Short mmCIF file of C-alpha atoms in Angstrom, two decimals:
data_model
loop_
_atom_site.label_atom_id
_atom_site.label_comp_id
_atom_site.label_asym_id
_atom_site.label_seq_id
_atom_site.Cartn_x
_atom_site.Cartn_y
_atom_site.Cartn_z
CA VAL A 1 -155.93 23.02 69.53
CA PRO A 2 -153.18 23.15 72.17
CA ASP A 3 -154.09 24.60 75.57
CA TYR A 4 -150.93 26.71 75.77
CA VAL A 5 -151.55 30.24 74.50
CA PRO A 6 -148.32 32.06 73.64
CA GLU A 7 -148.32 35.82 74.16
CA PRO A 8 -148.53 37.74 70.90
CA SER A 9 -145.28 39.48 70.07
CA ALA A 10 -144.81 43.14 71.04
CA GLU A 11 -145.70 44.06 67.47
CA TYR A 12 -149.39 43.31 67.22
CA ARG A 13 -152.67 45.02 66.55
CA ARG A 14 -156.09 44.43 68.08
CA ILE A 15 -158.87 43.58 65.61
CA ARG A 16 -162.50 44.16 66.43
CA LEU A 17 -165.17 42.02 64.73
CA ARG A 18 -168.88 42.31 64.17
CA LEU A 19 -170.43 38.96 63.27
CA ALA A 20 -173.66 37.04 62.74
CA TYR A 21 -174.50 33.36 63.22
CA ASP A 22 -177.35 30.93 62.96
CA GLY A 23 -177.25 29.29 66.41
CA THR A 24 -179.28 26.21 65.39
CA ARG A 25 -176.35 23.83 64.98
CA PHE A 26 -174.07 25.42 67.62
CA CYS A 27 -173.81 24.56 71.32
CA GLY A 28 -173.62 28.26 72.03
CA TRP A 29 -170.73 30.72 71.83
CA GLN A 30 -168.18 29.51 74.36
CA VAL A 31 -165.57 26.81 73.63
CA GLN A 32 -166.50 23.44 75.14
CA LYS A 33 -164.76 20.12 74.79
CA ARG A 34 -166.35 17.89 72.16
CA GLU A 35 -169.12 20.39 71.21
CA ARG A 36 -169.38 22.62 68.15
CA THR A 37 -169.37 26.25 69.33
CA VAL A 38 -169.06 29.59 67.53
CA GLN A 39 -165.91 30.64 69.40
CA GLN A 40 -164.30 27.30 68.52
CA VAL A 41 -164.95 27.51 64.75
CA ILE A 42 -163.65 31.11 64.62
CA GLU A 43 -160.53 30.26 66.66
CA LEU A 44 -159.95 27.32 64.31
CA ALA A 45 -160.08 29.70 61.30
CA LEU A 46 -157.72 32.17 63.07
CA GLN A 47 -155.33 29.32 63.87
CA LYS A 48 -155.19 28.40 60.15
CA MET A 49 -154.23 32.01 59.33
CA HIS A 50 -151.68 32.42 62.16
CA ASP A 51 -150.21 28.93 62.60
CA ARG A 52 -150.74 29.32 66.35
CA ARG A 53 -153.71 29.44 68.67
CA VAL A 54 -155.38 32.89 68.65
CA PRO A 55 -157.96 33.30 71.43
CA ILE A 56 -160.97 35.56 70.80
CA THR A 57 -163.14 37.36 73.33
CA GLY A 58 -166.86 37.81 72.62
CA ALA A 59 -169.11 40.53 74.05
CA GLY A 60 -171.69 38.01 75.23
CA ARG A 61 -171.88 34.26 75.65
CA THR A 62 -174.98 33.20 73.75
CA ASP A 63 -176.53 29.86 74.75
CA SER A 64 -177.03 26.74 72.68
CA GLY A 65 -179.47 27.45 69.83
CA VAL A 66 -179.44 31.25 70.31
CA HIS A 67 -178.64 33.33 67.19
CA ALA A 68 -176.68 36.55 66.71
CA ALA A 69 -177.31 39.29 64.16
CA GLY A 70 -174.60 41.51 65.67
CA GLN A 71 -172.27 39.81 68.13
CA ALA A 72 -168.96 41.63 68.80
CA ALA A 73 -165.53 40.12 69.49
CA HIS A 74 -161.83 40.98 69.46
CA PHE A 75 -158.48 39.22 69.00
CA ASP A 76 -154.83 40.20 68.68
CA THR A 77 -152.79 39.57 65.57
CA GLU A 78 -149.14 39.96 64.65
CA LEU A 79 -149.95 39.60 60.91
CA LEU A 80 -149.14 43.28 60.36
CA THR A 81 -148.95 42.92 56.58
CA VAL A 82 -152.65 41.97 56.42
CA PRO A 83 -154.79 45.15 56.25
CA PRO A 84 -157.46 44.97 58.98
CA TYR A 85 -160.41 45.04 56.55
CA LYS A 86 -159.03 41.89 54.86
CA PHE A 87 -159.75 39.79 57.95
CA ALA A 88 -163.48 39.58 57.10
CA PRO A 89 -163.11 37.92 53.67
CA ALA A 90 -160.12 35.85 54.84
CA LEU A 91 -162.02 34.45 57.85
CA ASN A 92 -165.26 33.96 55.88
CA SER A 93 -163.43 31.81 53.34
CA LEU A 94 -162.35 29.53 56.23
CA LEU A 95 -165.64 29.56 58.21
CA PRO A 96 -168.72 27.34 57.83
CA SER A 97 -171.71 29.08 56.19
CA ASP A 98 -173.68 29.45 59.45
CA VAL A 99 -171.19 32.08 60.77
CA ARG A 100 -170.33 35.27 58.87
CA ILE A 101 -167.93 38.06 59.81
CA LEU A 102 -169.79 41.25 58.90
CA GLU A 103 -167.01 43.71 59.66
CA ALA A 104 -163.40 43.72 60.86
CA GLU A 105 -161.48 46.84 61.84
CA GLU A 106 -158.46 47.85 63.88
CA ALA A 107 -159.29 48.89 67.46
CA ASP A 108 -157.38 50.63 70.22
CA ARG A 109 -155.35 48.14 72.29
CA ALA A 110 -157.47 49.14 75.31
CA PHE A 111 -160.67 48.02 73.55
CA ASP A 112 -162.18 44.86 75.07
CA ALA A 113 -165.29 43.44 73.31
CA ARG A 114 -166.74 42.31 76.64
CA ARG A 115 -165.56 44.90 79.19
CA SER A 116 -165.89 47.95 76.92
CA ALA A 117 -169.50 47.11 75.99
CA LYS A 118 -171.94 49.66 77.42
CA ALA A 119 -175.13 47.82 76.50
CA ARG A 120 -176.50 44.81 74.66
CA GLU A 121 -179.67 44.64 72.60
CA TYR A 122 -181.55 41.36 72.27
CA ARG A 123 -184.63 40.65 70.14
CA TYR A 124 -187.02 37.75 70.58
CA TYR A 125 -189.24 36.84 67.58
CA THR A 126 -192.68 35.22 67.92
CA ALA A 127 -195.50 34.59 65.42
CA SER A 128 -198.76 32.69 65.31
CA ALA A 129 -198.06 29.21 63.96
CA GLU A 130 -200.76 29.71 61.31
CA ARG A 131 -198.98 32.64 59.65
CA LEU A 132 -195.35 31.59 60.15
CA SER A 133 -193.36 30.73 56.99
CA PRO A 134 -191.60 27.35 57.30
CA PHE A 135 -188.38 29.09 56.19
CA ARG A 136 -188.56 31.49 59.17
CA SER A 137 -189.43 28.75 61.65
CA PRO A 138 -185.82 28.10 62.82
CA TYR A 139 -185.68 31.77 63.93
CA VAL A 140 -189.12 32.38 65.43
CA LEU A 141 -191.15 30.92 68.32
CA ALA A 142 -194.47 29.64 66.93
CA LEU A 143 -197.45 30.45 69.16
CA ARG A 144 -200.93 28.96 68.99
CA THR A 145 -202.48 32.43 68.86
CA LEU A 146 -200.90 35.87 68.66
CA PRO A 147 -200.93 37.53 72.12
CA ASP A 148 -202.38 40.94 72.96
CA ILE A 149 -199.49 43.38 72.39
CA ARG A 150 -200.89 45.93 74.89
CA LYS A 151 -200.85 43.34 77.67
CA LEU A 152 -197.28 42.32 76.75
CA ASN A 153 -196.12 45.94 76.75
CA GLY A 154 -197.62 46.38 80.21
CA TYR A 155 -195.44 43.56 81.55
CA ALA A 156 -192.41 44.93 79.64
CA ARG A 157 -192.80 48.34 81.31
CA ALA A 158 -192.40 46.66 84.70
CA VAL A 159 -188.83 45.54 83.92
CA THR A 160 -187.37 48.83 82.65
CA GLY A 161 -185.00 50.63 85.01
CA GLU A 162 -182.67 49.19 87.63
CA HIS A 163 -183.82 45.97 89.33
CA ASP A 164 -182.56 42.82 90.99
CA PHE A 165 -183.44 40.24 88.32
CA SER A 166 -182.95 37.12 90.51
CA ALA A 167 -186.48 35.96 89.56
CA PHE A 168 -185.32 35.68 85.94
CA ALA A 169 -181.84 34.13 86.39
CA ALA A 170 -181.38 30.46 85.51
CA ALA A 171 -180.13 28.18 88.30
CA GLY A 172 -176.36 28.19 87.91
CA ASP A 173 -176.01 31.90 87.13
CA GLN A 174 -172.60 32.90 88.54
CA SER A 175 -173.11 36.67 88.80
CA ALA A 176 -171.91 38.34 91.99
CA SER A 177 -174.73 40.88 91.76
CA ARG A 178 -178.06 40.29 90.07
CA VAL A 179 -178.86 43.96 89.68
CA ARG A 180 -179.06 45.04 86.04
CA TYR A 181 -180.12 48.25 84.31
CA ILE A 182 -182.70 47.93 81.50
CA TYR A 183 -182.72 50.98 79.22
CA SER A 184 -185.76 49.87 77.26
CA ALA A 185 -188.02 46.85 76.87
CA SER A 186 -190.99 46.70 74.50
CA TRP A 187 -192.92 44.56 72.04
CA TYR A 188 -193.50 45.74 68.46
CA PRO A 189 -195.20 44.18 65.40
CA GLU A 190 -193.06 43.28 62.36
CA GLY A 191 -195.05 41.76 59.47
CA PRO A 192 -196.81 38.68 60.85
CA MET A 193 -194.52 38.66 63.94
CA LEU A 194 -194.52 40.15 67.42
CA VAL A 195 -190.98 41.01 68.52
CA PHE A 196 -189.64 41.74 72.01
CA ARG A 197 -186.75 44.23 72.01
CA ILE A 198 -184.71 44.74 75.17
CA VAL A 199 -181.62 46.89 75.77
CA GLY A 200 -179.72 46.55 79.04
CA ASN A 201 -176.24 47.15 80.42
CA ALA A 202 -175.86 43.36 80.85
CA PHE A 203 -178.02 40.27 81.33
CA LEU A 204 -178.14 37.32 83.71
CA TRP A 205 -178.01 33.76 82.41
CA ARG A 206 -181.13 33.04 80.30
CA MET A 207 -182.70 36.27 81.55
CA VAL A 208 -184.22 37.37 78.22
CA ARG A 209 -185.76 33.94 77.57
CA SER A 210 -187.12 33.81 81.17
CA LEU A 211 -188.67 37.27 80.73
CA VAL A 212 -190.28 36.27 77.40
CA GLY A 213 -191.59 32.94 78.74
CA THR A 214 -193.06 34.70 81.79
CA MET A 215 -194.71 37.50 79.80
CA LEU A 216 -196.31 34.98 77.39
CA GLU A 217 -197.64 32.92 80.31
CA LEU A 218 -199.06 35.97 82.11
CA GLU A 219 -200.78 37.08 78.89
CA THR A 220 -202.34 33.63 78.37
CA ARG A 221 -203.70 33.71 81.92
CA GLY A 222 -204.95 37.31 81.47
CA GLU A 223 -202.90 38.59 84.43
CA PRO A 224 -202.61 42.35 85.10
CA GLU A 225 -199.33 44.32 84.73
CA GLN A 226 -198.96 44.19 88.54
CA ALA A 227 -198.33 40.39 88.34
CA MET A 228 -195.00 41.09 86.56
CA VAL A 229 -194.04 43.69 89.19
CA GLU A 230 -194.66 41.14 91.94
CA ILE A 231 -192.64 38.37 90.29
CA LEU A 232 -189.72 40.80 89.89
CA ARG A 233 -189.99 41.87 93.57
CA SER A 234 -190.16 38.25 94.80
CA ARG A 235 -186.61 37.54 93.44
CA GLU A 236 -187.76 33.90 93.27
CA ARG A 237 -187.14 32.03 90.01
CA SER A 238 -190.02 29.68 90.89
CA ASP A 239 -192.49 32.58 90.72
CA ALA A 240 -191.60 33.32 87.07
CA GLY A 241 -192.65 31.34 83.98
CA ALA A 242 -190.86 28.83 81.75
CA THR A 243 -187.74 29.76 79.76
CA ALA A 244 -188.80 30.46 76.14
CA ALA A 245 -187.12 28.31 73.44
CA PRO A 246 -183.71 29.54 72.15
CA ARG A 247 -184.76 29.57 68.45
CA GLY A 248 -186.56 32.95 68.76
CA LEU A 249 -183.66 34.81 70.44
CA PHE A 250 -181.09 37.01 68.68
CA LEU A 251 -178.22 39.00 70.18
CA HIS A 252 -179.08 41.95 67.94
CA ARG A 253 -176.15 44.29 68.66
CA VAL A 254 -173.59 45.34 71.22
CA LEU A 255 -173.25 49.05 71.99
CA TYR A 256 -169.94 50.79 72.79
CA GLU A 257 -169.16 54.42 73.68
CA VAL B 1 -200.45 4.08 60.99
CA PRO B 2 -202.19 0.90 59.80
CA ASP B 3 -201.39 -0.29 56.27
CA TYR B 4 -205.02 -0.92 55.36
CA VAL B 5 -206.55 2.08 53.59
CA PRO B 6 -210.36 1.96 53.62
CA GLU B 7 -212.12 3.53 50.65
CA PRO B 8 -213.68 6.87 51.49
CA SER B 9 -217.46 6.66 51.62
CA ALA B 10 -219.49 7.58 48.51
CA GLU B 11 -220.07 11.00 50.07
CA TYR B 12 -216.69 12.68 49.89
CA ARG B 13 -215.02 15.68 48.39
CA ARG B 14 -211.53 16.06 46.96
CA ILE B 15 -209.37 18.76 48.58
CA ARG B 16 -206.46 20.34 46.76
CA LEU B 17 -203.56 21.78 48.79
CA ARG B 18 -200.75 24.21 48.09
CA LEU B 19 -198.01 23.92 50.69
CA ALA B 20 -194.46 24.94 51.63
CA TYR B 21 -191.80 23.17 53.65
CA ASP B 22 -188.25 23.55 54.88
CA GLY B 23 -186.71 20.26 53.69
CA THR B 24 -183.70 20.44 56.05
CA ARG B 25 -185.03 18.03 58.66
CA PHE B 26 -187.08 15.83 56.29
CA CYS B 27 -185.99 12.70 54.45
CA GLY B 28 -187.88 13.99 51.43
CA TRP B 29 -191.57 13.92 50.52
CA GLN B 30 -192.47 10.25 50.25
CA VAL B 31 -193.43 8.06 53.22
CA GLN B 32 -190.61 5.77 54.33
CA LYS B 33 -190.46 3.44 57.29
CA ARG B 34 -188.61 4.92 60.25
CA GLU B 35 -187.82 8.24 58.52
CA ARG B 36 -189.44 11.67 58.98
CA THR B 37 -191.01 12.67 55.64
CA VAL B 38 -193.37 15.49 54.62
CA GLN B 39 -196.09 13.11 53.36
CA GLN B 40 -195.93 11.21 56.65
CA VAL B 41 -196.38 14.26 58.92
CA ILE B 42 -199.32 15.52 56.80
CA GLU B 43 -200.98 12.09 56.75
CA LEU B 44 -200.56 11.94 60.52
CA ALA B 45 -202.33 15.31 60.87
CA LEU B 46 -205.13 14.16 58.51
CA GLN B 47 -205.48 10.93 60.50
CA LYS B 48 -206.00 12.97 63.69
CA MET B 49 -208.82 14.89 61.97
CA HIS B 50 -210.48 11.83 60.36
CA ASP B 51 -209.83 9.00 62.84
CA ARG B 52 -208.69 6.87 59.90
CA ARG B 53 -205.74 6.82 57.54
CA VAL B 54 -206.12 9.44 54.77
CA PRO B 55 -203.54 9.03 51.99
CA ILE B 56 -202.35 12.14 50.14
CA THR B 57 -200.86 12.41 46.65
CA GLY B 58 -198.18 15.01 45.95
CA ALA B 59 -197.35 16.55 42.58
CA GLY B 60 -193.66 15.75 42.93
CA ARG B 61 -191.50 13.66 45.21
CA THR B 62 -188.84 16.00 46.50
CA ASP B 63 -185.62 14.41 47.78
CA SER B 64 -184.11 14.49 51.24
CA GLY B 65 -183.13 18.08 52.13
CA VAL B 66 -184.96 19.68 49.17
CA HIS B 67 -187.40 22.50 50.03
CA ALA B 68 -190.78 23.47 48.57
CA ALA B 69 -192.24 26.96 48.24
CA GLY B 70 -195.26 25.67 46.30
CA GLN B 71 -195.75 21.90 46.37
CA ALA B 72 -199.26 20.67 45.41
CA ALA B 73 -201.18 17.69 46.78
CA HIS B 74 -204.69 16.26 47.08
CA PHE B 75 -206.69 13.99 49.40
CA ASP B 76 -210.28 12.85 49.78
CA THR B 77 -212.37 13.67 52.83
CA GLU B 78 -215.82 12.64 54.02
CA LEU B 79 -215.84 15.46 56.62
CA LEU B 80 -218.50 17.32 54.64
CA THR B 81 -219.39 19.67 57.50
CA VAL B 82 -215.85 21.17 57.39
CA PRO B 83 -215.75 24.00 54.81
CA PRO B 84 -212.80 23.36 52.44
CA TYR B 85 -210.96 26.58 53.35
CA LYS B 86 -210.91 25.46 57.01
CA PHE B 87 -208.51 22.59 56.21
CA ALA B 88 -205.53 24.99 56.05
CA PRO B 89 -205.80 26.35 59.64
CA ALA B 90 -206.93 22.95 60.97
CA LEU B 91 -203.95 21.12 59.46
CA ASN B 92 -201.48 23.88 60.39
CA SER B 93 -202.51 23.62 64.03
CA LEU B 94 -201.57 19.91 63.90
CA LEU B 95 -198.40 20.22 61.77
CA PRO B 96 -194.79 20.92 62.85
CA SER B 97 -193.59 24.45 62.08
CA ASP B 98 -191.38 23.36 59.14
CA VAL B 99 -194.46 22.53 56.99
CA ARG B 100 -197.25 25.06 56.27
CA ILE B 101 -200.44 24.59 54.26
CA LEU B 102 -200.71 27.80 52.21
CA GLU B 103 -204.10 27.11 50.63
CA ALA B 104 -206.81 24.44 50.65
CA GLU B 105 -209.76 24.37 48.25
CA GLU B 106 -212.28 21.92 46.86
CA ALA B 107 -211.27 20.39 43.51
CA ASP B 108 -213.09 18.38 40.89
CA ARG B 109 -213.00 14.64 41.69
CA ALA B 110 -211.07 14.13 38.44
CA PHE B 111 -208.24 16.41 39.67
CA ASP B 112 -205.04 14.54 40.48
CA ALA B 113 -202.16 16.59 41.93
CA ARG B 114 -199.60 14.45 40.13
CA ARG B 115 -201.29 13.40 36.87
CA SER B 116 -203.10 16.70 36.21
CA ALA B 117 -199.89 18.76 36.58
CA LYS B 118 -198.83 20.29 33.27
CA ALA B 119 -195.47 21.62 34.43
CA ARG B 120 -193.24 22.07 37.45
CA GLU B 121 -191.02 25.03 38.23
CA TYR B 122 -187.86 24.55 40.31
CA ARG B 123 -185.45 27.22 41.54
CA TYR B 124 -181.89 26.66 42.69
CA TYR B 125 -180.29 29.38 44.85
CA THR B 126 -176.54 30.08 44.95
CA ALA B 127 -174.47 32.92 46.44
CA SER B 128 -170.84 33.69 47.07
CA ALA B 129 -169.96 32.50 50.57
CA GLU B 130 -168.61 35.96 51.40
CA ARG B 131 -171.96 37.71 50.91
CA LEU B 132 -174.33 34.97 52.15
CA SER B 133 -176.28 35.72 55.33
CA PRO B 134 -175.95 32.87 57.87
CA PHE B 135 -179.76 32.91 58.17
CA ARG B 136 -180.14 32.16 54.45
CA SER B 137 -177.43 29.48 54.45
CA PRO B 138 -179.82 26.50 54.95
CA TYR B 139 -181.53 27.53 51.68
CA VAL B 140 -178.65 28.55 49.44
CA LEU B 141 -175.56 26.84 48.03
CA ALA B 142 -172.47 28.83 49.10
CA LEU B 143 -169.88 29.21 46.32
CA ARG B 144 -166.27 30.34 46.64
CA THR B 145 -166.78 32.99 43.98
CA LEU B 146 -169.89 34.08 42.09
CA PRO B 147 -169.89 32.54 38.58
CA ASP B 148 -170.22 34.42 35.27
CA ILE B 149 -173.97 34.60 34.64
CA ARG B 150 -173.51 34.87 30.86
CA LYS B 151 -171.59 31.59 30.77
CA LEU B 152 -174.24 29.91 32.94
CA ASN B 153 -177.04 31.16 30.68
CA GLY B 154 -175.20 29.75 27.67
CA TYR B 155 -175.28 26.27 29.24
CA ALA B 156 -178.92 26.76 30.29
CA ARG B 157 -179.93 27.54 26.68
CA ALA B 158 -178.62 24.12 25.64
CA VAL B 159 -181.19 22.28 27.78
CA THR B 160 -184.37 24.10 26.69
CA GLY B 161 -186.70 22.16 24.41
CA GLU B 162 -187.28 18.40 24.16
CA HIS B 163 -184.29 16.18 24.97
CA ASP B 164 -183.36 12.78 26.34
CA PHE B 165 -181.94 13.78 29.74
CA SER B 166 -180.25 10.42 30.55
CA ALA B 167 -176.97 12.28 31.17
CA PHE B 168 -178.65 14.07 34.10
CA ALA B 169 -180.63 11.21 35.67
CA ALA B 170 -179.36 9.71 38.93
CA ALA B 171 -178.59 5.98 38.92
CA GLY B 172 -181.83 4.34 40.05
CA ASP B 173 -184.16 6.60 38.08
CA GLN B 174 -187.17 4.40 37.24
CA SER B 175 -188.60 6.40 34.32
CA ALA B 176 -189.68 4.40 31.24
CA SER B 177 -188.67 7.30 28.97
CA ARG B 178 -186.02 9.86 29.79
CA VAL B 179 -187.31 12.39 27.31
CA ARG B 180 -188.55 15.59 28.97
CA TYR B 181 -189.68 18.95 27.66
CA ILE B 182 -188.07 22.05 29.19
CA TYR B 183 -190.13 25.21 28.62
CA SER B 184 -187.51 27.55 30.00
CA ALA B 185 -184.20 27.44 31.85
CA SER B 186 -182.20 30.49 32.87
CA TRP B 187 -180.10 32.11 35.59
CA TYR B 188 -181.05 35.48 37.08
CA PRO B 189 -179.57 37.66 39.85
CA GLU B 190 -181.61 38.23 43.04
CA GLY B 191 -179.89 40.47 45.60
CA PRO B 192 -176.52 38.84 46.38
CA MET B 193 -177.69 35.53 44.83
CA LEU B 194 -177.63 33.87 41.43
CA VAL B 195 -180.74 31.76 40.91
CA PHE B 196 -181.39 29.02 38.35
CA ARG B 197 -185.05 28.83 37.28
CA ILE B 198 -186.27 25.86 35.25
CA VAL B 199 -189.78 24.97 34.07
CA GLY B 200 -190.41 21.56 32.51
CA ASN B 201 -193.28 19.11 31.98
CA ALA B 202 -191.59 16.70 34.39
CA PHE B 203 -188.10 15.90 35.71
CA LEU B 204 -185.95 12.81 36.14
CA TRP B 205 -184.55 11.83 39.53
CA ARG B 206 -182.10 14.52 40.73
CA MET B 207 -182.14 16.08 37.27
CA VAL B 208 -182.22 19.73 38.42
CA ARG B 209 -179.36 19.22 40.88
CA SER B 210 -177.31 17.36 38.22
CA LEU B 211 -177.89 20.20 35.75
CA VAL B 212 -176.83 22.82 38.33
CA GLY B 213 -173.74 20.86 39.43
CA THR B 214 -172.70 20.38 35.80
CA MET B 215 -173.22 24.04 34.81
CA LEU B 216 -171.18 25.23 37.83
CA GLU B 217 -168.34 22.83 36.96
CA LEU B 218 -168.30 23.86 33.30
CA GLU B 219 -168.19 27.54 34.31
CA THR B 220 -165.26 26.93 36.71
CA ARG B 221 -163.35 25.21 33.92
CA GLY B 222 -164.24 27.97 31.43
CA GLU B 223 -165.89 25.54 29.00
CA PRO B 224 -167.89 26.83 25.98
CA GLU B 225 -171.68 26.42 25.63
CA GLN B 226 -171.03 23.51 23.25
CA ALA B 227 -169.69 21.40 26.17
CA MET B 228 -173.20 21.30 27.66
CA VAL B 229 -174.70 20.30 24.29
CA GLU B 230 -172.24 17.42 24.04
CA ILE B 231 -172.90 16.13 27.57
CA LEU B 232 -176.65 16.15 26.84
CA ARG B 233 -176.10 14.27 23.55
CA SER B 234 -173.84 11.67 25.18
CA ARG B 235 -176.72 10.45 27.42
CA GLU B 236 -173.97 9.30 29.79
CA ARG B 237 -174.31 10.29 33.44
CA SER B 238 -170.53 9.96 33.83
CA ASP B 239 -170.01 12.80 31.34
CA ALA B 240 -171.97 15.27 33.51
CA GLY B 241 -170.83 16.96 36.74
CA ALA B 242 -171.56 16.30 40.41
CA THR B 243 -175.08 16.57 41.84
CA ALA B 244 -175.42 19.98 43.57
CA ALA B 245 -176.36 19.90 47.29
CA PRO B 246 -180.11 19.68 48.10
CA ARG B 247 -180.12 22.81 50.35
CA GLY B 248 -180.28 25.23 47.38
CA LEU B 249 -183.23 23.54 45.61
CA PHE B 250 -186.89 24.60 45.88
CA LEU B 251 -189.92 23.10 44.16
CA HIS B 252 -191.24 26.59 43.41
CA ARG B 253 -194.68 25.80 41.97
CA VAL B 254 -196.74 23.24 40.10
CA LEU B 255 -198.71 24.43 37.08
CA TYR B 256 -202.14 23.08 36.09
CA GLU B 257 -204.42 23.92 33.13
#
């Protein structure tokens, strides 16, 4: 793939995608030299269709091993004879089976998958190792025992609203501000699983996995809800718990106006 | 693991297991030096419980990458204070999350998971790449287009009953006789998938995958049912099609009296 990106001609349309991927064998979303990434395999498929490099923009940069049930992205195309809905089957026929385009449609030229996004929803799946099907295990964190959901929901309440989430940002997070708005955060049961659902305007690097790892540690130690409030207030990453494994995390959907 | 296997003491009971595994990261069932196999990880867990090597016998030796929804196995234990049903949670707490013991119960000492088995059921999952969820892709063969189920069922009819299956045995099959009895073989739709279900007294090496690969090739070429009959009669492996990928194959269950 050449580094030079020619401008699309004046006659182009913007295509918006909704897509899913199994993150297990990807080094995350963003293109990296020598690593297999989701953005790279999709750009490779677009290049085959266009005979030139076609960059895509994703709503969120998922990490290595993190899955997506509803990632969003956009790209520009000058293939005006291809009806927009045809991009999904055309791309799927060129993509490996661990990425699927769920939907493709024409968007306004002002639409930007990342900047237009109003909120992101993530879900983190856990289950007790004893009851976890081996065929779900690549997508669920196996726990020795199932935690107390009331305790977990106490910690989750502490993070809703607007906060400085420095205590839950991985070292290397590049954000200018670490203030984020969390619309909702809660744990719910789903079959043999306990799932953490969080909706926020945006997230710091590894924030969801740091929140999950911390809540699970606090529950194991029997800490009160107040412990989560204090970690958040400290703004110190060292006060929070370990980062939970990527296998349980899904970018569930991206919300626009 | 030492090679010497001491006899269990006179006071022992035989435990029968039903288990499931995701074959993706296993080099099949049978213990091999330097490779991760299902038998090896279970024997390692049993060794931790018994402080000695405890060999297990499986009903069928699944190949590298092949899954099991209902494999059967047995072992002998002198841990008479452990109630038989406790072996499932005890082993699961020691096993990696891609193997799960579904059931453990005491069996007659004459029960042998392999020799007592009357029949085995395998299922092979396929779907059109366009409609296949990325989270199902490790367990399903993705096809360019979904084949004609009536054609496939025509080929499947040709293999039911007693036949010499030499045309569908992989080079290296060690069986003395290649005659096997197939109780039933058919394709059925399941959601967006087409599934091949086959029940037989026993199977040659890679026989199910060779049958599936051949049926899919015959369907693509539009061959009549008679083509399958002739391949079977030829007893020549070179007359049959390619061996279908292991990812779509499940040892579904093992049937006893």
